[in-house]
Coordinates of N, CA and C and ligand atoms in Angstrom, one line a residue:
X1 N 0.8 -1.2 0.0 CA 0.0 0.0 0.0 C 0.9 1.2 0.0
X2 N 1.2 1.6 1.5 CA 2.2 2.5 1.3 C 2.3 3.9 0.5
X3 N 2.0 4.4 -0.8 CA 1.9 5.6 -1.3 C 2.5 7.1 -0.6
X4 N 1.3 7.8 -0.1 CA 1.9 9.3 0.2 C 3.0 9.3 1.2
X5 N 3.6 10.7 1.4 CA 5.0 10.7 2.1 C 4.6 11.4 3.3
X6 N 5.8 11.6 4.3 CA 5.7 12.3 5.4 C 5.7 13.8 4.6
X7 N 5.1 14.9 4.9 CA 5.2 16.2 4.7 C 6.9 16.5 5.0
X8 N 7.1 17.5 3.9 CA 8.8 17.9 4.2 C 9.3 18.2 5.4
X9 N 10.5 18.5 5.8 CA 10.6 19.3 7.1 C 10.2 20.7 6.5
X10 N 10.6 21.4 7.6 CA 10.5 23.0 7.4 C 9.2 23.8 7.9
X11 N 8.3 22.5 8.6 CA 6.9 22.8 9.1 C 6.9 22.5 10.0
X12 N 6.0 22.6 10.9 CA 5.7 21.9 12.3 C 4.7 21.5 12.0
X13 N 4.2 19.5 12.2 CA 2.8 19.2 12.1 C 2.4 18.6 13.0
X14 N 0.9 19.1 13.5 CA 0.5 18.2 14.6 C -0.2 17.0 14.2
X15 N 0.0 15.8 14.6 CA -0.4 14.2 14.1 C -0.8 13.8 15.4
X16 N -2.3 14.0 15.3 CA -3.5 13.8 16.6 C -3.4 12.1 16.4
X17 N -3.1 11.6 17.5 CA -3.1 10.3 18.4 C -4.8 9.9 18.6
X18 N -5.2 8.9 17.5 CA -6.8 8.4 17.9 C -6.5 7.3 19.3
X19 N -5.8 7.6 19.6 CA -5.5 6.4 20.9 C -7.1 7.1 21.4
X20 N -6.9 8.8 22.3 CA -8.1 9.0 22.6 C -9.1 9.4 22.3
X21 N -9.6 9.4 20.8 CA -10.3 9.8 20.5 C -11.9 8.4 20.7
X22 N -13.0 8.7 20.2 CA -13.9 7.5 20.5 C -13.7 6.4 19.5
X23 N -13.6 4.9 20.0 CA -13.0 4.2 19.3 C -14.0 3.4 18.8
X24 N -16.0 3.6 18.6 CA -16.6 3.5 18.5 C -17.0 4.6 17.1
X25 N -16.3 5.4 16.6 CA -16.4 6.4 15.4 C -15.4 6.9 15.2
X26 N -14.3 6.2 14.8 CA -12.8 6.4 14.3 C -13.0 7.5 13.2
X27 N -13.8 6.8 12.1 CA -13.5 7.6 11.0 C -14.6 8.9 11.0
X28 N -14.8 9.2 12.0 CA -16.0 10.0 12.2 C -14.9 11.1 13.1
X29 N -13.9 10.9 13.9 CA -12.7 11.3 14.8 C -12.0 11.8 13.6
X30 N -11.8 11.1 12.8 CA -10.3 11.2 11.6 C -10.7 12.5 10.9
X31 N -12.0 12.4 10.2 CA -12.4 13.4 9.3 C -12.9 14.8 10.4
X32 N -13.1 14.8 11.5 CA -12.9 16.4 12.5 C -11.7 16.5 12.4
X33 N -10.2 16.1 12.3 CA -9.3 16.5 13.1 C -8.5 16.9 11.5
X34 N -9.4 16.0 10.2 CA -8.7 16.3 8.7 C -9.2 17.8 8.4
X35 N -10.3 18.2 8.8 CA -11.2 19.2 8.3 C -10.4 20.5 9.6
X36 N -9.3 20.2 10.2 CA -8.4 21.2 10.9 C -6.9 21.5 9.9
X37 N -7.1 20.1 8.8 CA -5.9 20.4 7.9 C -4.9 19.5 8.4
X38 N -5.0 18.8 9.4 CA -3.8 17.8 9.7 C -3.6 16.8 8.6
X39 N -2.4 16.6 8.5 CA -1.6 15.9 7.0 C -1.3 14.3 7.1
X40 N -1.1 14.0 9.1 CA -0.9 13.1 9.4 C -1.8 12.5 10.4
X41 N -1.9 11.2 10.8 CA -3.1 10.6 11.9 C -1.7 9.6 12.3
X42 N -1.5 9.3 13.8 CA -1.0 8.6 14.5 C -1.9 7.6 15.2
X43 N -1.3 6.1 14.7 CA -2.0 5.1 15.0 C -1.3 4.2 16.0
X44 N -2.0 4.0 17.3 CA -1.0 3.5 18.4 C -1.1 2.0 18.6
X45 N -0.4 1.2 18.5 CA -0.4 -0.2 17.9 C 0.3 -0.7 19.3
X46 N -0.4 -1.4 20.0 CA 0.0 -2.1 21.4 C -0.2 -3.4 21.5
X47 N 0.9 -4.4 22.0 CA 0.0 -5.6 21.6 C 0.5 -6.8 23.4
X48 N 0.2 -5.7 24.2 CA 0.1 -6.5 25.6 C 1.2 -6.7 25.8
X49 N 2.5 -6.9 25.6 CA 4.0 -7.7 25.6 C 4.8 -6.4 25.5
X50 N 4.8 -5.5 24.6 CA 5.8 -4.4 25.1 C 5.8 -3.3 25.9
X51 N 4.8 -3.1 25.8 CA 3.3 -2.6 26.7 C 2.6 -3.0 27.3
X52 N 2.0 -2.9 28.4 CA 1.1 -3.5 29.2 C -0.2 -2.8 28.8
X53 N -0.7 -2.9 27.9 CA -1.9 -2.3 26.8 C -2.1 -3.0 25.5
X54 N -3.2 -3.0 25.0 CA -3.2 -3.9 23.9 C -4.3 -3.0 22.9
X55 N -4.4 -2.2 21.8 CA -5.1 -1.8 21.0 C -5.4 -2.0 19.6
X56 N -4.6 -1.3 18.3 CA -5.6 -2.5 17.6 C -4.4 -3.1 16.7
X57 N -4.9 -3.5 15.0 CA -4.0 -4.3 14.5 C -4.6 -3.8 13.1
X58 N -3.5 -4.3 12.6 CA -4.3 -4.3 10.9 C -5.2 -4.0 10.2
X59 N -6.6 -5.1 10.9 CA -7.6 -4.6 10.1 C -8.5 -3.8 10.5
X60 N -7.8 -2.9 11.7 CA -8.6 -1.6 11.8 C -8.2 -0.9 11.2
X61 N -6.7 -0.9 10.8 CA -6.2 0.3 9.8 C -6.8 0.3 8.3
X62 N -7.0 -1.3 8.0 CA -7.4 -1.6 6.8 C -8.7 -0.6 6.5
X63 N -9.3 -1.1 7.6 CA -10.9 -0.5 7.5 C -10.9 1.5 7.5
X64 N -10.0 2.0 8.2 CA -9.6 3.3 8.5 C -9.1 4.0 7.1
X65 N -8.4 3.4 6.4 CA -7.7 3.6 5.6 C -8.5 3.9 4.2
X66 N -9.8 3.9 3.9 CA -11.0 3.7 3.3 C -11.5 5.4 3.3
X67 N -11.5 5.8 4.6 CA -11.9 6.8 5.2 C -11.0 8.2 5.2
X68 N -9.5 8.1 5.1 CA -8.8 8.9 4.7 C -7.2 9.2 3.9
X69 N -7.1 10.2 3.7 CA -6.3 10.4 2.8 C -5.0 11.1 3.7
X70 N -5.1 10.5 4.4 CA -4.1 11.2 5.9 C -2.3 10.6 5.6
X71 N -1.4 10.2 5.9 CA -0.6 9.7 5.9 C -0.7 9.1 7.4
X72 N -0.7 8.1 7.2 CA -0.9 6.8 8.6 C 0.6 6.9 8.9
X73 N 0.8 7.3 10.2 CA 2.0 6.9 10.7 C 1.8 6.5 12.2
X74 N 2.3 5.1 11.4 CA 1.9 4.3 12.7 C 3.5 4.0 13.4
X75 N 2.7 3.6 15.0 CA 3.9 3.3 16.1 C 3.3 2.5 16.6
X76 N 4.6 1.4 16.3 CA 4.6 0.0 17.0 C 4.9 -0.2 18.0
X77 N 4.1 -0.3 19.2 CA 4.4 -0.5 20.6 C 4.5 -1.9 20.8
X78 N 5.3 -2.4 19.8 CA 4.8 -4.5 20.0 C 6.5 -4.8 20.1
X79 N 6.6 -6.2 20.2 CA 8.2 -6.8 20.0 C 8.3 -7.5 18.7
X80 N 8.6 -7.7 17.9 CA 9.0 -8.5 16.8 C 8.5 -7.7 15.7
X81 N 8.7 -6.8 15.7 CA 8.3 -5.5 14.7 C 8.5 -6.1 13.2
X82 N 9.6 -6.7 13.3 CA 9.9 -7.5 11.5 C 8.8 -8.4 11.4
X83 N 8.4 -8.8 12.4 CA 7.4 -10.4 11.8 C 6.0 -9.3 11.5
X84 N 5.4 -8.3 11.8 CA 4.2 -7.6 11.2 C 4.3 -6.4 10.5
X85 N 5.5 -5.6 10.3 CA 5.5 -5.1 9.5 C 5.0 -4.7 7.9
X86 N 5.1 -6.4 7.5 CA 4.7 -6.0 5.9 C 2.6 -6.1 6.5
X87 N 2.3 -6.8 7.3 CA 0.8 -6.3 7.2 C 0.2 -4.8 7.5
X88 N 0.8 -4.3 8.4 CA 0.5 -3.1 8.8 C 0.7 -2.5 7.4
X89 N 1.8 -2.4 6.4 CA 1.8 -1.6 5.6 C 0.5 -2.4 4.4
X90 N 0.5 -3.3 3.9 CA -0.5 -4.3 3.4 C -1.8 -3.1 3.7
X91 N -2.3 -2.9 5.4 CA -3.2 -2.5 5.6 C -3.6 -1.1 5.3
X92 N -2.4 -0.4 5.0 CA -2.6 1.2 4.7 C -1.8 2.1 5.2
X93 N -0.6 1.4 6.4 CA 0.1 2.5 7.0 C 1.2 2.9 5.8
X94 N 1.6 4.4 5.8 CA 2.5 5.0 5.1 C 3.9 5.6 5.6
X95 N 3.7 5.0 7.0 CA 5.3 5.2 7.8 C 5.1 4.4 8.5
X96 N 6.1 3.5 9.3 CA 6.0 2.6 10.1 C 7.8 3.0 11.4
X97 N 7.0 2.7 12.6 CA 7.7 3.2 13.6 C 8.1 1.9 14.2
X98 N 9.0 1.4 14.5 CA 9.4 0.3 15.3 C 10.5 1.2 16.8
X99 N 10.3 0.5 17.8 CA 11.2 0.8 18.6 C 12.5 0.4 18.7
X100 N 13.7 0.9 18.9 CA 15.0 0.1 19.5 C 15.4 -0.1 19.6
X101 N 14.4 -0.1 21.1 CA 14.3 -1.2 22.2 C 14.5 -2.6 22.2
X102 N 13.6 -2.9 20.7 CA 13.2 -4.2 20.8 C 13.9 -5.1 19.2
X103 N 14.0 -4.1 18.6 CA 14.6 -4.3 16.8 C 15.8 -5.4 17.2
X104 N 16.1 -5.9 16.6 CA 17.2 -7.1 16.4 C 18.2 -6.4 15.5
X105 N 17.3 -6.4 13.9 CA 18.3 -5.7 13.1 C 17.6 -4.9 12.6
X106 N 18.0 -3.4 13.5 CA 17.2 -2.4 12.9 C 17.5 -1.8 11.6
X107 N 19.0 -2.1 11.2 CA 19.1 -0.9 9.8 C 18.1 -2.1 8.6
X108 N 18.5 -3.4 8.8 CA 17.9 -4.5 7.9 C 16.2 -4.2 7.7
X109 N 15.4 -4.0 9.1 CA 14.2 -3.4 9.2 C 13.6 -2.9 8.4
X110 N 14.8 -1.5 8.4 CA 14.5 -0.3 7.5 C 14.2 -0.2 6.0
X111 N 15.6 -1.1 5.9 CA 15.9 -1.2 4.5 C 14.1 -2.2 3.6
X112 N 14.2 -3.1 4.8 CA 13.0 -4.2 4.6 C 11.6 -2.9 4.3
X113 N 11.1 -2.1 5.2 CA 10.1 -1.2 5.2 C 10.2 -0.4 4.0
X114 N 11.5 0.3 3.7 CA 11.6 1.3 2.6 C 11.7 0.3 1.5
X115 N 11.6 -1.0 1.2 CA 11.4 -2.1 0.1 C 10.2 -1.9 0.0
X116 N 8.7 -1.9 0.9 CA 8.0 -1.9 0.4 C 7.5 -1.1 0.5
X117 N 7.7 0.4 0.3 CA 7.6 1.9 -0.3 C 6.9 2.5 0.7
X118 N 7.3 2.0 1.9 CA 6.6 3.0 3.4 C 8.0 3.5 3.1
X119 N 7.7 4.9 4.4 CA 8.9 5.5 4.7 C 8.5 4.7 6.9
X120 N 9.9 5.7 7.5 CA 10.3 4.2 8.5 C 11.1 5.3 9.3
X121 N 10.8 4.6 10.6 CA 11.5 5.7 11.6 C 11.8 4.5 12.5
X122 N 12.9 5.0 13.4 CA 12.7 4.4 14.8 C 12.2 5.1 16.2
X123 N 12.3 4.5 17.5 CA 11.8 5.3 18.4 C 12.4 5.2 19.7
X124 N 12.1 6.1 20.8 CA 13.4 5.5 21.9 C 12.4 6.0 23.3
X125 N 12.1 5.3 24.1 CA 11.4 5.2 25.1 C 12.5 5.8 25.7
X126 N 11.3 7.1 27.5 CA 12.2 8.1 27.8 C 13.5 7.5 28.2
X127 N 13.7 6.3 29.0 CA 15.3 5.9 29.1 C 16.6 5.4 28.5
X128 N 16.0 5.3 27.0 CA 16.6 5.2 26.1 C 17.4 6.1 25.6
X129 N 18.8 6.4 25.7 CA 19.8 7.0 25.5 C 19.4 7.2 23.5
X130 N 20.1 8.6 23.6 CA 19.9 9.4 22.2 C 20.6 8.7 21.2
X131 N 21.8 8.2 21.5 CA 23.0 8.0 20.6 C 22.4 6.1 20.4
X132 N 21.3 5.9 20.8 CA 21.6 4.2 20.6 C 20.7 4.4 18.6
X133 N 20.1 5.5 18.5 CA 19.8 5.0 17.1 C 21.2 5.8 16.3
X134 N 22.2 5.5 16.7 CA 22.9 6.6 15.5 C 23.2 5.2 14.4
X135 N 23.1 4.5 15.0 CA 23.8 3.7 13.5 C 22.3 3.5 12.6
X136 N 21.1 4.1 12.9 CA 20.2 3.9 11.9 C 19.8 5.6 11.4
X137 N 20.5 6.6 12.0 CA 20.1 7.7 12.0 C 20.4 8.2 10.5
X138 N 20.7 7.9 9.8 CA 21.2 8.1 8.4 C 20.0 7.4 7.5
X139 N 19.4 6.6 7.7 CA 18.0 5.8 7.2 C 17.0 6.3 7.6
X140 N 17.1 7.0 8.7 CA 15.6 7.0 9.1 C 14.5 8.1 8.3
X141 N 13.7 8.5 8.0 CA 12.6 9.2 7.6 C 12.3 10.3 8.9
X142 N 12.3 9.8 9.7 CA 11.2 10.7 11.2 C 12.2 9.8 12.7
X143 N 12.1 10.1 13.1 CA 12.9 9.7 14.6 C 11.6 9.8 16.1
X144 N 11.2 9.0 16.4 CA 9.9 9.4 17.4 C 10.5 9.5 18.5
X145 N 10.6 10.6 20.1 CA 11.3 10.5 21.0 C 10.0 10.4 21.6
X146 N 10.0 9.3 22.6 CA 8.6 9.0 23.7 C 8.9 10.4 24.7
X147 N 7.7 10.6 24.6 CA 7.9 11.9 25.9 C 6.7 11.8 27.3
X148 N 6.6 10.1 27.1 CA 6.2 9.6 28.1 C 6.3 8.2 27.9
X149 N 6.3 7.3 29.2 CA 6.2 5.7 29.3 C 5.5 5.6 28.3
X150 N 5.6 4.7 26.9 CA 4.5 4.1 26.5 C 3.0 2.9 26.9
X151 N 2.2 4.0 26.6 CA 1.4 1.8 26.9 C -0.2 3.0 27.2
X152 N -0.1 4.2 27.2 CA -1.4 4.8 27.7 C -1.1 6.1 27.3
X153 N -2.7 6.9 27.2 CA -2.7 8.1 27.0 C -2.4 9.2 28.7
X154 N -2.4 10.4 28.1 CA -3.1 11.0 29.1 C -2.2 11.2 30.3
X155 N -0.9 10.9 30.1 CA 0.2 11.0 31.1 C 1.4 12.6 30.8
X156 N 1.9 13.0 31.8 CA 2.7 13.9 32.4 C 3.9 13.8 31.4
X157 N 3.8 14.9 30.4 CA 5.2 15.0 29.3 C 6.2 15.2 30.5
X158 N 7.6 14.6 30.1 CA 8.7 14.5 30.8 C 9.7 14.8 29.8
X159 N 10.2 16.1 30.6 CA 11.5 17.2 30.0 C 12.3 16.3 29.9
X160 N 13.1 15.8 30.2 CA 14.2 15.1 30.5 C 14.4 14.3 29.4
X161 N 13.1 13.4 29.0 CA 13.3 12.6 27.0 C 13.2 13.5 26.1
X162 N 12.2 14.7 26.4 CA 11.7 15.4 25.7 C 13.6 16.5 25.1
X163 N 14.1 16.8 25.7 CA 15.3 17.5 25.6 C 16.4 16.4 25.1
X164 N 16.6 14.9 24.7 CA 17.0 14.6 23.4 C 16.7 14.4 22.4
X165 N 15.9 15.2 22.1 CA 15.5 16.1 21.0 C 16.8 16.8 20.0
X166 N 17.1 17.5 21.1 CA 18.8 18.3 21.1 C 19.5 17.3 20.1
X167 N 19.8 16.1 20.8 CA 20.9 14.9 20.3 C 20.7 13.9 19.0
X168 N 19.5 14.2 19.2 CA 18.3 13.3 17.7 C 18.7 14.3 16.5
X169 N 18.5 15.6 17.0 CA 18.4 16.4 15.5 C 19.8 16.8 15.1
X170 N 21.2 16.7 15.8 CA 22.1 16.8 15.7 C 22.6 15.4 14.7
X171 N 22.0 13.9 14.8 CA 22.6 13.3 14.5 C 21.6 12.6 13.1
X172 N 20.7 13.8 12.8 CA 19.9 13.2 11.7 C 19.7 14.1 10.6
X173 N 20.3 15.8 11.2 CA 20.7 16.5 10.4 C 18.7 17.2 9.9
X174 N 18.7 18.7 9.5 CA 17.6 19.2 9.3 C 16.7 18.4 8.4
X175 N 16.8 17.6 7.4 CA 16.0 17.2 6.6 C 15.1 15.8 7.1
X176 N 15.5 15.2 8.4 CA 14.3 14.3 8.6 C 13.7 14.3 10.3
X177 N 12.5 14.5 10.0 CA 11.6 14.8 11.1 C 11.5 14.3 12.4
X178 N 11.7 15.1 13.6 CA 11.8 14.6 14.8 C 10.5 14.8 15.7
X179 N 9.8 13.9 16.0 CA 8.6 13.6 16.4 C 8.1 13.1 17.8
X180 N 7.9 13.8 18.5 CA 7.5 13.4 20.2 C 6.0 13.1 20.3
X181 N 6.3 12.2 21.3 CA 5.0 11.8 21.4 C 4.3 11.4 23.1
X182 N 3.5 11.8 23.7 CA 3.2 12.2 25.0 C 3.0 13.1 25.8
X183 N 2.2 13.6 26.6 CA 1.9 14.9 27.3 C 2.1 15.9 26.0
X184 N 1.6 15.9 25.0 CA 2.0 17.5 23.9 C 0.5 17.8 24.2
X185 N 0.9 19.0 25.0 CA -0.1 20.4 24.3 C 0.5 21.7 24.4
X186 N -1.0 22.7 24.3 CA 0.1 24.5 24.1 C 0.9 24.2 25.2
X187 N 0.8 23.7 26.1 CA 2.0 24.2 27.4 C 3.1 23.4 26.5
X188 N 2.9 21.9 26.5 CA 4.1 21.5 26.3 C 5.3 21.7 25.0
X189 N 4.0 21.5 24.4 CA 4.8 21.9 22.6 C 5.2 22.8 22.5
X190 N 5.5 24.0 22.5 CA 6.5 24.8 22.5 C 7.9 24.7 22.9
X191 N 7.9 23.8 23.9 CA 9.3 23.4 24.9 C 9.9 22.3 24.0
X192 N 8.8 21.5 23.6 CA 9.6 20.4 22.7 C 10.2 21.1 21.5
X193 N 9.7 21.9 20.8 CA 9.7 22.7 19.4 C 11.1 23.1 20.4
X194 N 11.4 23.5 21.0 CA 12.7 24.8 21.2 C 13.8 23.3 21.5
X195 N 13.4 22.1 21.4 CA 14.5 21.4 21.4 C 14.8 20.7 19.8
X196 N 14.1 20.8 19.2 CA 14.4 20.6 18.1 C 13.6 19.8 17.4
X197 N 12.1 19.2 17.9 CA 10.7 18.6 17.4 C 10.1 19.3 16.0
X198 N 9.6 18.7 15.7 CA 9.1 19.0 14.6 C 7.5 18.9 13.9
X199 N 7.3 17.3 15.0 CA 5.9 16.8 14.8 C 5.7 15.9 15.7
X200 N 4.2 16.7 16.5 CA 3.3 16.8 17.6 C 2.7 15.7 17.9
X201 N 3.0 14.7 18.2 CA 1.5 13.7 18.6 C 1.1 14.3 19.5
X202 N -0.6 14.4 19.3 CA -1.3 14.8 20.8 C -2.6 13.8 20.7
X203 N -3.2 13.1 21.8 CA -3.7 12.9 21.6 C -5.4 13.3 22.6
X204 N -4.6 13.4 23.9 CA -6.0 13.9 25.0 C -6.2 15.1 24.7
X205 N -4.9 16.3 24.4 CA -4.7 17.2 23.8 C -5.7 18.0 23.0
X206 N -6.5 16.7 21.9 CA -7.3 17.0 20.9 C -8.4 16.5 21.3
X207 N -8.5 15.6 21.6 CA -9.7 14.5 21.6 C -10.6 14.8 23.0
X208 N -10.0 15.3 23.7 CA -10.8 15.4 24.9 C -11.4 16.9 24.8
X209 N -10.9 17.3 24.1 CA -12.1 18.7 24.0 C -13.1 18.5 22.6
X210 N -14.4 19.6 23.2 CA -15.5 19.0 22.5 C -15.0 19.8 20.8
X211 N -14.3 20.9 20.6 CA -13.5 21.5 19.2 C -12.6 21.1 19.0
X212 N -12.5 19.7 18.5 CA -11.2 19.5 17.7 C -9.9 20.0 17.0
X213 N -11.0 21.2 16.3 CA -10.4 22.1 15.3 C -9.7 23.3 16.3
X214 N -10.2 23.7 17.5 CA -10.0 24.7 17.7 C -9.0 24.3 18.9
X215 N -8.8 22.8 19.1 CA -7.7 22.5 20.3 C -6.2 22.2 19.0
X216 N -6.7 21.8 17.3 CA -5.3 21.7 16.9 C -4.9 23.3 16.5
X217 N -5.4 23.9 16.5 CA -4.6 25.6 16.4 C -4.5 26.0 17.6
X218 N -5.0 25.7 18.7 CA -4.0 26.0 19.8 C -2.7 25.5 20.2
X219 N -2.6 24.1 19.6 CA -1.1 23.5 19.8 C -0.4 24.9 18.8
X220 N -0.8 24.5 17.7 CA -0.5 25.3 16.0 C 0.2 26.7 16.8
X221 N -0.6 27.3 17.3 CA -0.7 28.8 17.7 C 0.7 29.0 18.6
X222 N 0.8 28.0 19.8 CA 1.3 27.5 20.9 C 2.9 27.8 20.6
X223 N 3.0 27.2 19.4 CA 4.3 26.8 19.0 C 4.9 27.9 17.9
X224 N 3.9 29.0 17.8 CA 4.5 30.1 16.7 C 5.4 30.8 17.5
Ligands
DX5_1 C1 1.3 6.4 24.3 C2 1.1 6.7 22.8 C3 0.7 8.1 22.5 C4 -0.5 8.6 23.2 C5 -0.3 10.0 23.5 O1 1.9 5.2 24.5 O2 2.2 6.3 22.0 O3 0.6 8.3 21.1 O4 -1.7 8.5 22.4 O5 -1.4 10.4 24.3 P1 -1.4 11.9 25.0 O6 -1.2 12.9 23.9 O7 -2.7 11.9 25.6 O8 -0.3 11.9 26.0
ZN2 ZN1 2.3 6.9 19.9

């Protein structure tokens, strides 16, 4: 599947997290947060084992994927990221995020993802030292720094991951996108943006107010 790309650098995009939105009208969620202009939808993929959380798989993307013209960039909160990778993309995702944490052979990964015309990031949970993706940092598309524990929404952004950021964009150079994800809203995004972020996952952020539209121009606004 695979097709559209991440938006270039040179922007700041926010990529609203349906983690919280209602999971009972996804594509009813997807299309308020498109009709704000967002370019990207972040899909949070948990599968009990690397996370203590389990949400969805494939063929909800499959089904999702019907509904918009978004660039899916999904993050795999699972272990064996090589054994489901080609479904998630099969399903509609157009970036795919593995952690690692957990990769065996991350650059092989990459190379395997960008074979079949996704683009491909890795990601580094908060105690995950900056310098462990450098030997993929030259492949990667997008870099995701967790800016909270994975496994749930709705948790306390933490400076401390959030500020290698600094070390991410030093070793991946301006042209590919550095992406945080947890606690982002106007308070936080701005602070991530001054370390070197680029693109917002939010998800309570958006989802839990009843304007959509009017909580993603406040991040938007937040960060001018
Ligand atoms: C957490 C997920 C996030 C989550 C962020 O494990 O990876 O994408 O949806 O949620 P908020 O924005 O509520 O912290
Ligand atoms: Zn996520």
């Amino acid at each position: 599947m695979a097709g559209f790309r991440l938006p270039k650098t040179g922007t700041v995009e926010v990529a609203p997290s349906i983690l919280a939105a209602d999971f009972a009208d996804l594509a009813g969620e997807i299309a308020q947060v498109e009709a704000a202009g967002v370019k990207m939808i972040h899909l949070d993929v948990m599968d009990g084992h690397f996370v203590p959380n389990i949400t969805i798989g494939p063929p909800v993307i499959a089904k999702l994927r019907k509904h918009s013209k978004s660039v899916f960039d999904t993050h795999l909160m699972i272990t064996e990221p090589e054994r489901y990778a080609k479904a998630f993309i099969e399903a509609g995702s157009n970036h795919l995020t593995f952690h690692v944490e957990v990769a065996e052979r991350p650059v092989e990964l990459i190379e395997y993802i960008h074979g079949m015309g996704a683009s491909c990031g890795v990601c580094l949970n908060p105690e995950t030292d900056a310098d462990a993706i450098k030997d993929v940092a030259g492949l990667c598309d997008m870099v995701l720094v967790m800016t909270v524990h994975p496994g749930f929404g709705a948790q306390k952004f933490i400076d401390s991951a959030a500020q290698k950021c600094r070390r991410i964009r030093e070793l991946v150079g301006p042209d590919v996108r550095v992406e945080v994800d947890g606690g982002i809203n106007p308070e936080t995004c701005p602070v991530a943006v001054s370390y070197g972020a680029d693109t917002l996952v939010a998800g309570n952020a958006i989802f839990s107010k009843p304007d959509r539209a009017r909580a993603i121009e406040d991040i938007r606004a937040a960060c001018k």
